[in-house]
CSV table of C-alpha atoms in Angstrom, one decimal:
chain,number,residue,atom,x,y,z
Q,1,ASN,CA,0.0,-0.1,0.2
Q,2,TYR,CA,1.2,3.6,-0.5
Q,3,GLU,CA,0.2,6.9,1.2
Q,4,ILE,CA,-1.3,9.1,-1.6
Q,5,ILE,CA,0.4,12.8,-0.6
Q,6,ASP,CA,-2.3,15.6,-1.4
Q,7,MET,CA,1.0,18.3,-2.4
Q,8,LYS,CA,-1.1,21.0,-2.1
Q,9,LYS,CA,-1.2,20.9,1.7
Q,10,LEU,CA,2.7,21.1,1.9
Q,11,ASP,CA,4.3,24.0,3.3
Q,12,CYS,CA,6.0,25.5,0.2
Q,13,GLU,CA,9.5,26.6,2.3
Q,14,GLU,CA,10.0,22.8,3.4
Q,15,PHE,CA,11.7,21.9,0.2
Q,16,PHE,CA,13.2,25.1,-0.4
Q,17,LYS,CA,15.3,24.3,2.7
Q,18,ILE,CA,16.5,20.8,0.4
Q,19,ASN,CA,19.7,21.1,-1.5
Q,20,SER,CA,18.0,19.6,-4.6
Q,21,PRO,CA,16.9,21.4,-7.7
Q,22,GLU,CA,14.4,18.8,-7.9
Q,23,ALA,CA,12.3,19.3,-5.0
Q,24,VAL,CA,12.6,23.1,-5.7
Q,25,VAL,CA,11.0,22.4,-8.3
Q,26,LEU,CA,8.3,20.6,-6.8
Q,27,SER,CA,7.9,23.1,-4.5
Q,28,ILE,CA,6.1,24.8,-7.4
Q,29,LEU,CA,2.9,22.3,-6.4
Q,30,CYS,CA,2.6,22.8,-2.8
Q,31,ASP,CA,1.0,25.4,-0.3
Q,32,PHE,CA,2.2,28.9,-0.9
Q,33,LYS,CA,0.6,30.2,2.3
Q,34,ASP,CA,-0.6,33.4,2.1
Q,35,LYS,CA,2.2,34.4,0.4
Q,36,ASN,CA,2.1,36.3,-3.5
Q,37,GLU,CA,2.6,34.0,-6.8
Q,38,ARG,CA,5.4,35.8,-8.5
Q,39,GLU,CA,7.5,36.1,-5.0
Q,40,VAL,CA,7.6,32.3,-4.3
Q,41,ILE,CA,8.0,31.5,-8.4
Q,42,LYS,CA,10.9,34.6,-7.8
Q,43,GLN,CA,11.5,33.0,-5.1
Q,44,ILE,CA,11.9,29.0,-7.1
Q,45,LEU,CA,13.8,31.1,-9.7
Q,46,SER,CA,16.7,32.3,-8.2
Q,47,ARG,CA,16.8,29.2,-5.5
Q,48,LEU,CA,17.2,26.7,-8.8
Q,49,LEU,CA,19.9,29.6,-10.0
Q,50,GLN,CA,21.8,28.5,-6.2
Q,51,LEU,CA,21.4,25.0,-7.0
Q,52,THR,CA,22.5,24.3,-10.7
Q,53,LYS,CA,25.4,24.1,-11.9
Q,54,ASN,CA,25.2,25.9,-15.9
Q,55,GLU,CA,23.6,27.1,-17.5
Q,56,ASN,CA,22.0,24.2,-19.5
Q,57,GLU,CA,20.9,22.2,-16.4
Q,58,PHE,CA,19.0,25.6,-15.3
Q,59,LYS,CA,17.2,25.7,-18.5
Q,60,LYS,CA,16.0,21.5,-17.3
Q,61,TYR,CA,15.0,22.5,-14.5
Q,62,LEU,CA,13.4,25.7,-15.3
Q,63,LEU,CA,11.7,23.2,-19.0
Q,64,MET,CA,10.3,21.3,-15.6
Q,65,LEU,CA,8.9,23.9,-13.1
Q,66,GLU,CA,7.1,25.4,-16.6
Q,67,GLU,CA,5.6,22.0,-17.0
Q,68,LEU,CA,4.0,21.7,-13.2
Q,69,SER,CA,3.8,25.1,-13.7
Q,70,THR,CA,0.0,24.3,-15.8
Q,71,SER,CA,-1.5,22.6,-13.3
Q,72,ARG,CA,-2.0,25.4,-11.0
Q,73,ASN,CA,-2.6,27.9,-14.2
Q,74,LEU,CA,1.0,30.1,-13.2
Q,75,LYS,CA,2.6,29.4,-16.7
Q,76,GLU,CA,2.2,32.6,-17.5
Q,77,VAL,CA,4.2,33.9,-14.9
Q,78,ILE,CA,6.9,32.0,-14.8
Q,79,ASN,CA,7.3,33.0,-18.4
Q,80,LEU,CA,7.1,37.0,-17.3
């Protein structure tokens, strides 16, 4: 048996503490609490810049972020 986790119930701030670009990308699916969407996305992008080694790696995670953002209707915010 597996437990289903509702990502919307997890605090996105917890994912920023993990030193993994994959975890940071997943934070787009989490609860932003009362934070502004644009500010959270800026924080995600900033953290990705810190954790990636080069521009190509950053772009790879940015593509992942864009894809996941569609489930929250945030793709337009990311592409600004």
